Amino acid sequence: MARTLPEGESLLLRTDFTDDAAWAKTLAAVIASYDEDTETGLTPIDDAAFDGLTLDELVELVDGQTYVFLADATTMTDSEHPILAVDTSDEDGRSGYPVFRIAPSAMAGVEVNFFLANMDFGDFADNVDDDEVYRGFNR
Protein backbone atom coordinates (compact mmCIF):
# COMPACT_ATOMS: atom_id res chain seq x y z
CA MET A 1 0.00 0.00 0.00
CA ALA A 2 1.63 3.25 -1.12
CA ARG A 3 1.84 6.04 1.40
CA THR A 4 1.40 9.58 0.18
CA LEU A 5 0.42 12.58 2.22
CA PRO A 6 -2.38 14.75 0.90
CA GLU A 7 -1.68 18.37 0.08
CA GLY A 8 -2.14 20.84 2.88
CA GLU A 9 -0.12 22.35 5.64
CA SER A 10 -1.86 21.28 8.85
CA LEU A 11 -2.05 17.52 8.70
CA LEU A 12 -3.24 15.55 11.73
CA LEU A 13 -2.10 12.07 10.83
CA ARG A 14 -3.28 9.01 12.74
CA THR A 15 -0.40 6.52 12.99
CA ASP A 16 -1.83 4.17 15.63
CA PHE A 17 -4.92 2.10 14.97
CA THR A 18 -5.19 0.16 18.22
CA ASP A 19 -8.06 2.15 19.75
CA ASP A 20 -10.80 3.69 17.60
CA ALA A 21 -12.54 5.14 20.67
CA ALA A 22 -9.37 6.98 21.74
CA TRP A 23 -8.98 8.39 18.21
CA ALA A 24 -12.61 9.55 18.19
CA LYS A 25 -12.20 11.17 21.61
CA THR A 26 -8.95 12.86 20.56
CA LEU A 27 -10.37 14.17 17.30
CA ALA A 28 -13.50 15.46 19.03
CA ALA A 29 -11.37 17.33 21.59
CA VAL A 30 -9.22 18.82 18.83
CA ILE A 31 -12.25 20.02 16.88
CA ALA A 32 -13.79 21.44 20.08
CA SER A 33 -10.64 23.54 20.63
CA TYR A 34 -11.54 25.72 17.63
CA ASP A 35 -13.93 28.65 17.66
CA GLU A 36 -16.64 28.51 15.03
CA ASP A 37 -15.07 31.26 12.90
CA THR A 38 -11.42 30.23 13.29
CA GLU A 39 -9.36 30.14 10.11
CA THR A 40 -7.69 26.75 9.97
CA GLY A 41 -6.03 24.40 7.56
CA LEU A 42 -6.39 21.29 9.73
CA THR A 43 -6.81 18.09 7.75
CA PRO A 44 -7.35 14.94 9.85
CA ILE A 45 -6.10 11.79 8.11
CA ASP A 46 -7.52 8.46 9.27
CA ASP A 47 -5.95 5.99 6.84
CA ALA A 48 -4.58 2.62 7.95
CA ALA A 49 -1.83 2.95 5.33
CA PHE A 50 -0.07 5.14 7.91
CA ASP A 51 -0.29 2.62 10.76
CA GLY A 52 3.08 2.45 12.53
CA LEU A 53 4.62 5.27 10.49
CA THR A 54 7.98 6.33 11.97
CA LEU A 55 9.48 9.83 12.00
CA ASP A 56 12.07 8.76 9.42
CA GLU A 57 9.31 7.48 7.14
CA LEU A 58 7.26 10.63 7.73
CA VAL A 59 10.07 12.93 6.66
CA GLU A 60 10.46 10.89 3.46
CA LEU A 61 6.78 11.63 2.66
CA VAL A 62 6.82 15.33 3.47
CA ASP A 63 6.32 17.48 0.42
CA GLY A 64 6.34 21.12 1.44
CA GLN A 65 4.80 20.68 4.88
CA THR A 66 6.94 22.32 7.55
CA TYR A 67 5.13 20.55 10.37
CA VAL A 68 2.87 17.56 10.86
CA PHE A 69 0.73 16.53 13.83
CA LEU A 70 0.66 12.82 14.72
CA ALA A 71 -1.86 10.82 16.69
CA ASP A 72 0.55 8.05 17.66
CA ALA A 73 0.65 5.25 20.25
CA THR A 74 1.18 7.74 23.09
CA THR A 75 -1.81 9.76 21.89
CA MET A 76 -3.98 6.66 22.00
CA THR A 77 -2.77 5.30 25.34
CA ASP A 78 -2.20 8.41 27.47
CA SER A 79 -5.36 9.55 29.28
CA GLU A 80 -4.85 13.13 28.06
CA HIS A 81 -4.31 12.00 24.43
CA PRO A 82 -1.44 14.44 23.68
CA ILE A 83 -0.73 14.90 19.99
CA LEU A 84 2.85 14.87 18.69
CA ALA A 85 3.91 17.97 16.75
CA VAL A 86 6.84 17.30 14.41
CA ASP A 87 8.97 20.02 12.81
CA THR A 88 9.64 18.77 9.28
CA SER A 89 11.17 21.98 7.97
CA ASP A 90 14.69 20.51 7.92
CA GLU A 91 14.01 17.90 5.25
CA ASP A 92 17.51 16.44 5.29
CA GLY A 93 17.14 15.68 9.00
CA ARG A 94 20.53 17.10 9.96
CA SER A 95 19.15 18.64 13.11
CA GLY A 96 16.90 15.70 13.94
CA TYR A 97 13.18 16.04 14.14
CA PRO A 98 12.20 18.57 16.80
CA VAL A 99 9.00 17.49 18.52
CA PHE A 100 6.71 18.39 21.38
CA ARG A 101 3.29 17.22 22.50
CA ILE A 102 0.06 19.22 22.53
CA ALA A 103 -2.98 18.69 24.71
CA PRO A 104 -5.96 18.37 22.34
CA SER A 105 -7.63 21.32 24.10
CA ALA A 106 -4.67 23.52 23.06
CA MET A 107 -4.49 22.29 19.47
CA ALA A 108 -6.28 25.23 17.83
CA GLY A 109 -3.87 27.76 19.32
CA VAL A 110 -0.87 25.88 17.95
CA GLU A 111 -2.26 24.84 14.59
CA VAL A 112 -3.73 28.22 13.68
CA ASN A 113 -0.52 30.04 14.55
CA PHE A 114 1.52 27.56 12.49
CA PHE A 115 -0.97 27.75 9.60
CA LEU A 116 -0.92 31.56 9.53
CA ALA A 117 2.85 31.66 10.22
CA ASN A 118 2.26 33.92 13.23
CA MET A 119 4.52 31.85 15.47
CA ASP A 120 7.08 29.15 14.88
CA PHE A 121 7.79 25.73 16.31
CA GLY A 122 10.12 27.00 19.04
CA ASP A 123 7.52 29.44 20.38
CA PHE A 124 5.45 26.47 21.53
CA ALA A 125 8.18 23.87 22.14
CA ASP A 126 9.84 26.29 24.56
CA ASN A 127 6.62 26.56 26.57
CA VAL A 128 5.78 22.95 27.36
CA ASP A 129 5.03 21.84 30.89
CA ASP A 130 7.40 19.62 32.88
CA ASP A 131 5.92 16.53 31.20
CA GLU A 132 6.77 17.97 27.72
CA VAL A 133 3.12 18.71 26.83
CA TYR A 134 2.02 22.15 25.64
CA ARG A 135 -1.27 23.15 27.27
CA GLY A 136 -1.30 26.86 26.50
CA PHE A 137 0.49 30.02 27.50
CA ASN A 138 0.05 31.59 30.94
CA ARG A 139 -0.98 28.45 32.72
PDB file of C-alpha atoms in Angstrom:
ATOM      1  CA  MET A   1       0.000   0.000   0.000  1.00  0.00           C
ATOM      2  CA  ALA A   2       1.635   3.249  -1.116  1.00  0.00           C
ATOM      3  CA  ARG A   3       1.836   6.038   1.397  1.00  0.00           C
ATOM      4  CA  THR A   4       1.402   9.582   0.180  1.00  0.00           C
ATOM      5  CA  LEU A   5       0.425  12.585   2.223  1.00  0.00           C
ATOM      6  CA  PRO A   6      -2.376  14.754   0.904  1.00  0.00           C
ATOM      7  CA  GLU A   7      -1.677  18.367   0.082  1.00  0.00           C
ATOM      8  CA  GLY A   8      -2.143  20.843   2.878  1.00  0.00           C
ATOM      9  CA  GLU A   9      -0.120  22.346   5.644  1.00  0.00           C
ATOM     10  CA  SER A  10      -1.865  21.284   8.847  1.00  0.00           C
ATOM     11  CA  LEU A  11      -2.054  17.520   8.696  1.00  0.00           C
ATOM     12  CA  LEU A  12      -3.245  15.548  11.727  1.00  0.00           C
ATOM     13  CA  LEU A  13      -2.101  12.066  10.829  1.00  0.00           C
ATOM     14  CA  ARG A  14      -3.285   9.012  12.739  1.00  0.00           C
ATOM     15  CA  THR A  15      -0.402   6.519  12.993  1.00  0.00           C
ATOM     16  CA  ASP A  16      -1.826   4.165  15.630  1.00  0.00           C
ATOM     17  CA  PHE A  17      -4.923   2.098  14.967  1.00  0.00           C
ATOM     18  CA  THR A  18      -5.188   0.163  18.221  1.00  0.00           C
ATOM     19  CA  ASP A  19      -8.065   2.149  19.748  1.00  0.00           C
ATOM     20  CA  ASP A  20     -10.800   3.687  17.602  1.00  0.00           C
ATOM     21  CA  ALA A  21     -12.545   5.142  20.666  1.00  0.00           C
ATOM     22  CA  ALA A  22      -9.372   6.978  21.736  1.00  0.00           C
ATOM     23  CA  TRP A  23      -8.981   8.385  18.214  1.00  0.00           C
ATOM     24  CA  ALA A  24     -12.612   9.547  18.187  1.00  0.00           C
ATOM     25  CA  LYS A  25     -12.202  11.174  21.608  1.00  0.00           C
ATOM     26  CA  THR A  26      -8.948  12.865  20.561  1.00  0.00           C
ATOM     27  CA  LEU A  27     -10.365  14.170  17.301  1.00  0.00           C
ATOM     28  CA  ALA A  28     -13.504  15.462  19.027  1.00  0.00           C
ATOM     29  CA  ALA A  29     -11.374  17.332  21.591  1.00  0.00           C
ATOM     30  CA  VAL A  30      -9.218  18.818  18.834  1.00  0.00           C
ATOM     31  CA  ILE A  31     -12.248  20.016  16.883  1.00  0.00           C
ATOM     32  CA  ALA A  32     -13.791  21.444  20.077  1.00  0.00           C
ATOM     33  CA  SER A  33     -10.641  23.536  20.634  1.00  0.00           C
ATOM     34  CA  TYR A  34     -11.536  25.723  17.628  1.00  0.00           C
ATOM     35  CA  ASP A  35     -13.927  28.648  17.661  1.00  0.00           C
ATOM     36  CA  GLU A  36     -16.637  28.509  15.033  1.00  0.00           C
ATOM     37  CA  ASP A  37     -15.072  31.257  12.903  1.00  0.00           C
ATOM     38  CA  THR A  38     -11.418  30.232  13.290  1.00  0.00           C
ATOM     39  CA  GLU A  39      -9.360  30.139  10.106  1.00  0.00           C
ATOM     40  CA  THR A  40      -7.693  26.745   9.971  1.00  0.00           C
ATOM     41  CA  GLY A  41      -6.032  24.398   7.558  1.00  0.00           C
ATOM     42  CA  LEU A  42      -6.395  21.294   9.734  1.00  0.00           C
ATOM     43  CA  THR A  43      -6.814  18.086   7.750  1.00  0.00           C
ATOM     44  CA  PRO A  44      -7.354  14.938   9.851  1.00  0.00           C
ATOM     45  CA  ILE A  45      -6.102  11.789   8.113  1.00  0.00           C
ATOM     46  CA  ASP A  46      -7.516   8.457   9.272  1.00  0.00           C
ATOM     47  CA  ASP A  47      -5.951   5.988   6.841  1.00  0.00           C
ATOM     48  CA  ALA A  48      -4.577   2.617   7.953  1.00  0.00           C
ATOM     49  CA  ALA A  49      -1.830   2.946   5.330  1.00  0.00           C
ATOM     50  CA  PHE A  50      -0.068   5.141   7.906  1.00  0.00           C
ATOM     51  CA  ASP A  51      -0.288   2.617  10.757  1.00  0.00           C
ATOM     52  CA  GLY A  52       3.080   2.454  12.531  1.00  0.00           C
ATOM     53  CA  LEU A  53       4.624   5.274  10.488  1.00  0.00           C
ATOM     54  CA  THR A  54       7.981   6.326  11.971  1.00  0.00           C
ATOM     55  CA  LEU A  55       9.478   9.828  11.997  1.00  0.00           C
ATOM     56  CA  ASP A  56      12.069   8.761   9.417  1.00  0.00           C
ATOM     57  CA  GLU A  57       9.311   7.484   7.145  1.00  0.00           C
ATOM     58  CA  LEU A  58       7.262  10.630   7.734  1.00  0.00           C
ATOM     59  CA  VAL A  59      10.073  12.926   6.661  1.00  0.00           C
ATOM     60  CA  GLU A  60      10.458  10.889   3.459  1.00  0.00           C
ATOM     61  CA  LEU A  61       6.780  11.629   2.665  1.00  0.00           C
ATOM     62  CA  VAL A  62       6.820  15.329   3.474  1.00  0.00           C
ATOM     63  CA  ASP A  63       6.323  17.483   0.416  1.00  0.00           C
ATOM     64  CA  GLY A  64       6.341  21.116   1.435  1.00  0.00           C
ATOM     65  CA  GLN A  65       4.800  20.684   4.878  1.00  0.00           C
ATOM     66  CA  THR A  66       6.941  22.318   7.546  1.00  0.00           C
ATOM     67  CA  TYR A  67       5.127  20.554  10.371  1.00  0.00           C
ATOM     68  CA  VAL A  68       2.868  17.558  10.861  1.00  0.00           C
ATOM     69  CA  PHE A  69       0.732  16.530  13.830  1.00  0.00           C
ATOM     70  CA  LEU A  70       0.660  12.823  14.725  1.00  0.00           C
ATOM     71  CA  ALA A  71      -1.863  10.822  16.692  1.00  0.00           C
ATOM     72  CA  ASP A  72       0.549   8.052  17.656  1.00  0.00           C
ATOM     73  CA  ALA A  73       0.647   5.255  20.245  1.00  0.00           C
ATOM     74  CA  THR A  74       1.182   7.740  23.088  1.00  0.00           C
ATOM     75  CA  THR A  75      -1.808   9.755  21.892  1.00  0.00           C
ATOM     76  CA  MET A  76      -3.977   6.663  22.002  1.00  0.00           C
ATOM     77  CA  THR A  77      -2.774   5.299  25.341  1.00  0.00           C
ATOM     78  CA  ASP A  78      -2.200   8.415  27.474  1.00  0.00           C
ATOM     79  CA  SER A  79      -5.357   9.550  29.279  1.00  0.00           C
ATOM     80  CA  GLU A  80      -4.850  13.133  28.057  1.00  0.00           C
ATOM     81  CA  HIS A  81      -4.306  11.996  24.431  1.00  0.00           C
ATOM     82  CA  PRO A  82      -1.444  14.436  23.681  1.00  0.00           C
ATOM     83  CA  ILE A  83      -0.727  14.903  19.991  1.00  0.00           C
ATOM     84  CA  LEU A  84       2.850  14.871  18.691  1.00  0.00           C
ATOM     85  CA  ALA A  85       3.911  17.974  16.747  1.00  0.00           C
ATOM     86  CA  VAL A  86       6.841  17.303  14.406  1.00  0.00           C
ATOM     87  CA  ASP A  87       8.973  20.018  12.812  1.00  0.00           C
ATOM     88  CA  THR A  88       9.638  18.769   9.283  1.00  0.00           C
ATOM     89  CA  SER A  89      11.169  21.983   7.966  1.00  0.00           C
ATOM     90  CA  ASP A  90      14.695  20.510   7.923  1.00  0.00           C
ATOM     91  CA  GLU A  91      14.006  17.904   5.254  1.00  0.00           C
ATOM     92  CA  ASP A  92      17.506  16.440   5.290  1.00  0.00           C
ATOM     93  CA  GLY A  93      17.139  15.675   9.003  1.00  0.00           C
ATOM     94  CA  ARG A  94      20.527  17.096   9.958  1.00  0.00           C
ATOM     95  CA  SER A  95      19.149  18.636  13.115  1.00  0.00           C
ATOM     96  CA  GLY A  96      16.904  15.697  13.938  1.00  0.00           C
ATOM     97  CA  TYR A  97      13.178  16.042  14.137  1.00  0.00           C
ATOM     98  CA  PRO A  98      12.201  18.567  16.798  1.00  0.00           C
ATOM     99  CA  VAL A  99       8.999  17.487  18.519  1.00  0.00           C
ATOM    100  CA  PHE A 100       6.706  18.389  21.376  1.00  0.00           C
ATOM    101  CA  ARG A 101       3.288  17.216  22.497  1.00  0.00           C
ATOM    102  CA  ILE A 102       0.057  19.219  22.531  1.00  0.00           C
ATOM    103  CA  ALA A 103      -2.981  18.685  24.710  1.00  0.00           C
ATOM    104  CA  PRO A 104      -5.964  18.371  22.341  1.00  0.00           C
ATOM    105  CA  SER A 105      -7.633  21.317  24.100  1.00  0.00           C
ATOM    106  CA  ALA A 106      -4.673  23.525  23.057  1.00  0.00           C
ATOM    107  CA  MET A 107      -4.487  22.293  19.465  1.00  0.00           C
ATOM    108  CA  ALA A 108      -6.278  25.226  17.828  1.00  0.00           C
ATOM    109  CA  GLY A 109      -3.866  27.758  19.324  1.00  0.00           C
ATOM    110  CA  VAL A 110      -0.867  25.883  17.954  1.00  0.00           C
ATOM    111  CA  GLU A 111      -2.262  24.840  14.589  1.00  0.00           C
ATOM    112  CA  VAL A 112      -3.731  28.222  13.675  1.00  0.00           C
ATOM    113  CA  ASN A 113      -0.518  30.040  14.549  1.00  0.00           C
ATOM    114  CA  PHE A 114       1.524  27.560  12.487  1.00  0.00           C
ATOM    115  CA  PHE A 115      -0.965  27.746   9.597  1.00  0.00           C
ATOM    116  CA  LEU A 116      -0.920  31.557   9.530  1.00  0.00           C
ATOM    117  CA  ALA A 117       2.848  31.661  10.215  1.00  0.00           C
ATOM    118  CA  ASN A 118       2.259  33.918  13.230  1.00  0.00           C
ATOM    119  CA  MET A 119       4.518  31.846  15.470  1.00  0.00           C
ATOM    120  CA  ASP A 120       7.079  29.148  14.880  1.00  0.00           C
ATOM    121  CA  PHE A 121       7.789  25.732  16.313  1.00  0.00           C
ATOM    122  CA  GLY A 122      10.115  26.997  19.043  1.00  0.00           C
ATOM    123  CA  ASP A 123       7.523  29.439  20.383  1.00  0.00           C
ATOM    124  CA  PHE A 124       5.452  26.475  21.535  1.00  0.00           C
ATOM    125  CA  ALA A 125       8.177  23.873  22.136  1.00  0.00           C
ATOM    126  CA  ASP A 126       9.841  26.292  24.558  1.00  0.00           C
ATOM    127  CA  ASN A 127       6.617  26.565  26.573  1.00  0.00           C
ATOM    128  CA  VAL A 128       5.781  22.954  27.363  1.00  0.00           C
ATOM    129  CA  ASP A 129       5.030  21.841  30.895  1.00  0.00           C
ATOM    130  CA  ASP A 130       7.402  19.616  32.877  1.00  0.00           C
ATOM    131  CA  ASP A 131       5.916  16.535  31.198  1.00  0.00           C
ATOM    132  CA  GLU A 132       6.771  17.975  27.721  1.00  0.00           C
ATOM    133  CA  VAL A 133       3.122  18.713  26.832  1.00  0.00           C
ATOM    134  CA  TYR A 134       2.016  22.152  25.642  1.00  0.00           C
ATOM    135  CA  ARG A 135      -1.275  23.147  27.265  1.00  0.00           C
ATOM    136  CA  GLY A 136      -1.304  26.857  26.503  1.00  0.00           C
ATOM    137  CA  PHE A 137       0.493  30.023  27.501  1.00  0.00           C
ATOM    138  CA  ASN A 138       0.055  31.594  30.942  1.00  0.00           C
ATOM    139  CA  ARG A 139      -0.983  28.452  32.716  1.00  0.00           C
TER     140      ARG A 139
END
